[in-house]
Amino acid sequence: MSAEIIYGSELAKTIRQEMKEEVKTLRQNGIVPKLVVVLIGDDPASKSYVAGKQKAADFIGIESELIALPSQTTQAELLALIDQLNHNEEVNGILVQLPLPDQINEQSVIEAIHPDKDVDGFHPINIGKMLTQQKTFLPCTPYGILTMLKSKNIELKGKHAVIIGRSHIVGKPVGQLLLNEDATVTYCHSKTKDIETFISMADILIVAVGRAHFVKGDHIKPGAVVIDVGVNRIADGSLTGDVLFDEVKEKAAYLTPVPKGVGPMTITMLMKNTIQAAREAAK
Ligand code: NAP
């Protein structure tokens, strides 16, 4: 068996094209979605993520503004900026690129963004809405993963989904979204004993650990759906996932690659949330 590869890059292209049409119509009706991205410091990875977000916004027709601040920016300065953006009616989405420098408390920043402009879906109010299955901004990476699974009509109901990783931005929310889809969910993390047993039980395996080739082929249940969220730079300078692709592809039914897998979908769902924010604001 050789897995069908789910290219997030291809799906992202299709969805971005659809959104481009949608934004064209919105603009004709006087609605111009606008995203403000705040970047603090000059971390090369953060700069590259931000550039990817701006490129996607430009393509779709979402107005995007980058506010780049020096790495010495204080928490008070950042909170004052967020307050200003919260009150600016032209701004629909506010994204503060993480991680932040040590002098700034990440959670305070997340909580300062108005929930109606929290297009990352990290605000506790929006997380609470996700848990209680109310309409909200879903966190972009989990939302992207769910969209990839649905694009292949993969049955989730009653399936055993095993999530490796329990971060607030990926592991925990993706498990919750799968639970909302009637999957039975198991979370694994660094303290989980005998993790390979759990991996081998997974109908749907989501790996978000951040360790190159953490999951090998012999762990996988034949026919499993494997979503590789990890992005790891290895010795030769290339990017690779948390899954040993060549081995796992021989056992899985579906597998996502790295790159061209989950990453492009994360950015796409950010755009989707920004359009949703603009629509809600116009009501
Ligand atoms: P994170 O906050 O570092 O969380 C990693 C998780 O993995 C933690 O829950 C940790 O467990 C668990 N873990 C670490 N070592 C483990 C081990 N030996 N066995 C089992 N579990 C272990 O990372 P994250 O932000 O969720 O990101 C995970 C990966 O996804 C990274 O490579 C990141 O770059 C990538 N990522 C990609 C996208 C995308 O759009 N493609 C988006 C976000 C993240 P504990 O909780 O016990 O410490």
PDB file of N, CA and C in Angstrom, residues 216-251:
ATOM      1  N   LYS A 216       7.884   6.488  13.157  1.00  0.00           N
ATOM      2  CA  LYS A 216       8.456   5.613  12.111  1.00  0.00           C
ATOM      3  C   LYS A 216       7.354   4.724  11.514  1.00  0.00           C
ATOM      4  N   GLY A 217       7.680   4.093  10.412  1.00  0.00           N
ATOM      5  CA  GLY A 217       6.697   3.267   9.714  1.00  0.00           C
ATOM      6  C   GLY A 217       6.183   2.099  10.530  1.00  0.00           C
ATOM      7  N   ASP A 218       7.059   1.467  11.311  1.00  0.00           N
ATOM      8  CA  ASP A 218       6.593   0.250  12.002  1.00  0.00           C
ATOM      9  C   ASP A 218       5.646   0.565  13.155  1.00  0.00           C
ATOM     10  N   HIS A 219       5.461   1.869  13.510  1.00  0.00           N
ATOM     11  CA  HIS A 219       4.497   2.222  14.562  1.00  0.00           C
ATOM     12  C   HIS A 219       3.068   2.291  14.020  1.00  0.00           C
ATOM     13  N   ILE A 220       2.953   2.434  12.705  1.00  0.00           N
ATOM     14  CA  ILE A 220       1.667   2.850  12.126  1.00  0.00           C
ATOM     15  C   ILE A 220       0.709   1.686  11.900  1.00  0.00           C
ATOM     16  N   LYS A 221      -0.576   1.926  12.230  1.00  0.00           N
ATOM     17  CA  LYS A 221      -1.619   0.936  11.911  1.00  0.00           C
ATOM     18  C   LYS A 221      -1.851   0.986  10.401  1.00  0.00           C
ATOM     19  N   PRO A 222      -1.847  -0.130   9.712  1.00  0.00           N
ATOM     20  CA  PRO A 222      -2.066  -0.088   8.260  1.00  0.00           C
ATOM     21  C   PRO A 222      -3.388   0.606   7.926  1.00  0.00           C
ATOM     22  N   GLY A 223      -3.326   1.517   6.990  1.00  0.00           N
ATOM     23  CA  GLY A 223      -4.538   2.226   6.579  1.00  0.00           C
ATOM     24  C   GLY A 223      -4.818   3.489   7.384  1.00  0.00           C
ATOM     25  N   ALA A 224      -3.921   3.858   8.282  1.00  0.00           N
ATOM     26  CA  ALA A 224      -4.145   5.056   9.105  1.00  0.00           C
ATOM     27  C   ALA A 224      -4.028   6.332   8.266  1.00  0.00           C
ATOM     28  N   VAL A 225      -4.630   7.393   8.798  1.00  0.00           N
ATOM     29  CA  VAL A 225      -4.501   8.727   8.188  1.00  0.00           C
ATOM     30  C   VAL A 225      -3.486   9.484   9.052  1.00  0.00           C
ATOM     31  N   VAL A 226      -2.405   9.956   8.443  1.00  0.00           N
ATOM     32  CA  VAL A 226      -1.327  10.548   9.241  1.00  0.00           C
ATOM     33  C   VAL A 226      -1.102  12.003   8.815  1.00  0.00           C
ATOM     34  N   ILE A 227      -1.259  12.904   9.770  1.00  0.00           N
ATOM     35  CA  ILE A 227      -1.065  14.338   9.517  1.00  0.00           C
ATOM     36  C   ILE A 227       0.205  14.775  10.262  1.00  0.00           C
ATOM     37  N   ASP A 228       1.160  15.232   9.497  1.00  0.00           N
ATOM     38  CA  ASP A 228       2.467  15.619  10.058  1.00  0.00           C
ATOM     39  C   ASP A 228       2.529  17.138  10.176  1.00  0.00           C
ATOM     40  N   VAL A 229       2.474  17.618  11.404  1.00  0.00           N
ATOM     41  CA  VAL A 229       2.460  19.075  11.623  1.00  0.00           C
ATOM     42  C   VAL A 229       3.881  19.622  11.803  1.00  0.00           C
ATOM     43  N   GLY A 230       4.781  18.775  12.244  1.00  0.00           N
ATOM     44  CA  GLY A 230       6.125  19.227  12.616  1.00  0.00           C
ATOM     45  C   GLY A 230       6.889  19.877  11.471  1.00  0.00           C
ATOM     46  N   VAL A 231       7.669  20.870  11.835  1.00  0.00           N
ATOM     47  CA  VAL A 231       8.573  21.514  10.872  1.00  0.00           C
ATOM     48  C   VAL A 231       9.939  21.567  11.549  1.00  0.00           C
ATOM     49  N   ASN A 232      10.871  20.799  11.026  1.00  0.00           N
ATOM     50  CA  ASN A 232      12.193  20.708  11.650  1.00  0.00           C
ATOM     51  C   ASN A 232      13.270  20.946  10.609  1.00  0.00           C
ATOM     52  N   ARG A 233      14.254  21.789  10.964  1.00  0.00           N
ATOM     53  CA  ARG A 233      15.375  21.997  10.045  1.00  0.00           C
ATOM     54  C   ARG A 233      16.459  20.987  10.410  1.00  0.00           C
ATOM     55  N   ILE A 234      16.869  20.192   9.440  1.00  0.00           N
ATOM     56  CA  ILE A 234      17.873  19.170   9.720  1.00  0.00           C
ATOM     57  C   ILE A 234      19.261  19.615   9.225  1.00  0.00           C
ATOM     58  N   ALA A 235      20.259  18.759   9.502  1.00  0.00           N
ATOM     59  CA  ALA A 235      21.665  19.128   9.292  1.00  0.00           C
ATOM     60  C   ALA A 235      21.954  19.655   7.884  1.00  0.00           C
ATOM     61  N   ASP A 236      21.313  19.075   6.864  1.00  0.00           N
ATOM     62  CA  ASP A 236      21.616  19.531   5.495  1.00  0.00           C
ATOM     63  C   ASP A 236      20.896  20.849   5.145  1.00  0.00           C
ATOM     64  N   GLY A 237      20.197  21.414   6.132  1.00  0.00           N
ATOM     65  CA  GLY A 237      19.544  22.712   5.924  1.00  0.00           C
ATOM     66  C   GLY A 237      18.113  22.603   5.416  1.00  0.00           C
ATOM     67  N   SER A 238      17.674  21.379   5.068  1.00  0.00           N
ATOM     68  CA  SER A 238      16.307  21.245   4.532  1.00  0.00           C
ATOM     69  C   SER A 238      15.285  21.123   5.672  1.00  0.00           C
ATOM     70  N   LEU A 239      14.006  21.256   5.304  1.00  0.00           N
ATOM     71  CA  LEU A 239      12.933  21.119   6.295  1.00  0.00           C
ATOM     72  C   LEU A 239      12.355  19.715   6.223  1.00  0.00           C
ATOM     73  N   THR A 240      12.037  19.161   7.376  1.00  0.00           N
ATOM     74  CA  THR A 240      11.417  17.842   7.397  1.00  0.00           C
ATOM     75  C   THR A 240      10.387  17.784   8.526  1.00  0.00           C
ATOM     76  N   GLY A 241       9.513  16.805   8.443  1.00  0.00           N
ATOM     77  CA  GLY A 241       8.425  16.710   9.418  1.00  0.00           C
ATOM     78  C   GLY A 241       8.801  15.866  10.629  1.00  0.00           C
ATOM     79  N   ASP A 242       7.765  15.557  11.429  1.00  0.00           N
ATOM     80  CA  ASP A 242       7.939  14.703  12.610  1.00  0.00           C
ATOM     81  C   ASP A 242       7.784  13.230  12.240  1.00  0.00           C
ATOM     82  N   VAL A 243       7.434  12.986  10.979  1.00  0.00           N
ATOM     83  CA  VAL A 243       7.124  11.625  10.525  1.00  0.00           C
ATOM     84  C   VAL A 243       8.176  11.198   9.505  1.00  0.00           C
ATOM     85  N   LEU A 244       8.619   9.978   9.611  1.00  0.00           N
ATOM     86  CA  LEU A 244       9.574   9.451   8.623  1.00  0.00           C
ATOM     87  C   LEU A 244       8.766   9.095   7.360  1.00  0.00           C
ATOM     88  N   PHE A 245       8.734  10.049   6.458  1.00  0.00           N
ATOM     89  CA  PHE A 245       7.796  10.040   5.333  1.00  0.00           C
ATOM     90  C   PHE A 245       7.866   8.749   4.507  1.00  0.00           C
ATOM     91  N   ASP A 246       9.071   8.372   4.066  1.00  0.00           N
ATOM     92  CA  ASP A 246       9.192   7.236   3.140  1.00  0.00           C
ATOM     93  C   ASP A 246       8.710   5.927   3.755  1.00  0.00           C
ATOM     94  N   GLU A 247       8.906   5.771   5.057  1.00  0.00           N
ATOM     95  CA  GLU A 247       8.428   4.548   5.719  1.00  0.00           C
ATOM     96  C   GLU A 247       6.917   4.586   5.943  1.00  0.00           C
ATOM     97  N   VAL A 248       6.443   5.718   6.467  1.00  0.00           N
ATOM     98  CA  VAL A 248       5.027   5.813   6.847  1.00  0.00           C
ATOM     99  C   VAL A 248       4.131   5.753   5.609  1.00  0.00           C
ATOM    100  N   LYS A 249       4.630   6.283   4.513  1.00  0.00           N
ATOM    101  CA  LYS A 249       3.812   6.281   3.286  1.00  0.00           C
ATOM    102  C   LYS A 249       3.493   4.861   2.817  1.00  0.00           C
ATOM    103  N   GLU A 250       4.316   3.905   3.185  1.00  0.00           N
ATOM    104  CA  GLU A 250       4.062   2.506   2.797  1.00  0.00           C
ATOM    105  C   GLU A 250       2.980   1.839   3.633  1.00  0.00           C
ATOM    106  N   LYS A 251       2.629   2.441   4.792  1.00  0.00           N
ATOM    107  CA  LYS A 251       1.613   1.815   5.658  1.00  0.00           C
ATOM    108  C   LYS A 251       0.315   2.606   5.740  1.00  0.00           C
TER     109      LYS A 251
END
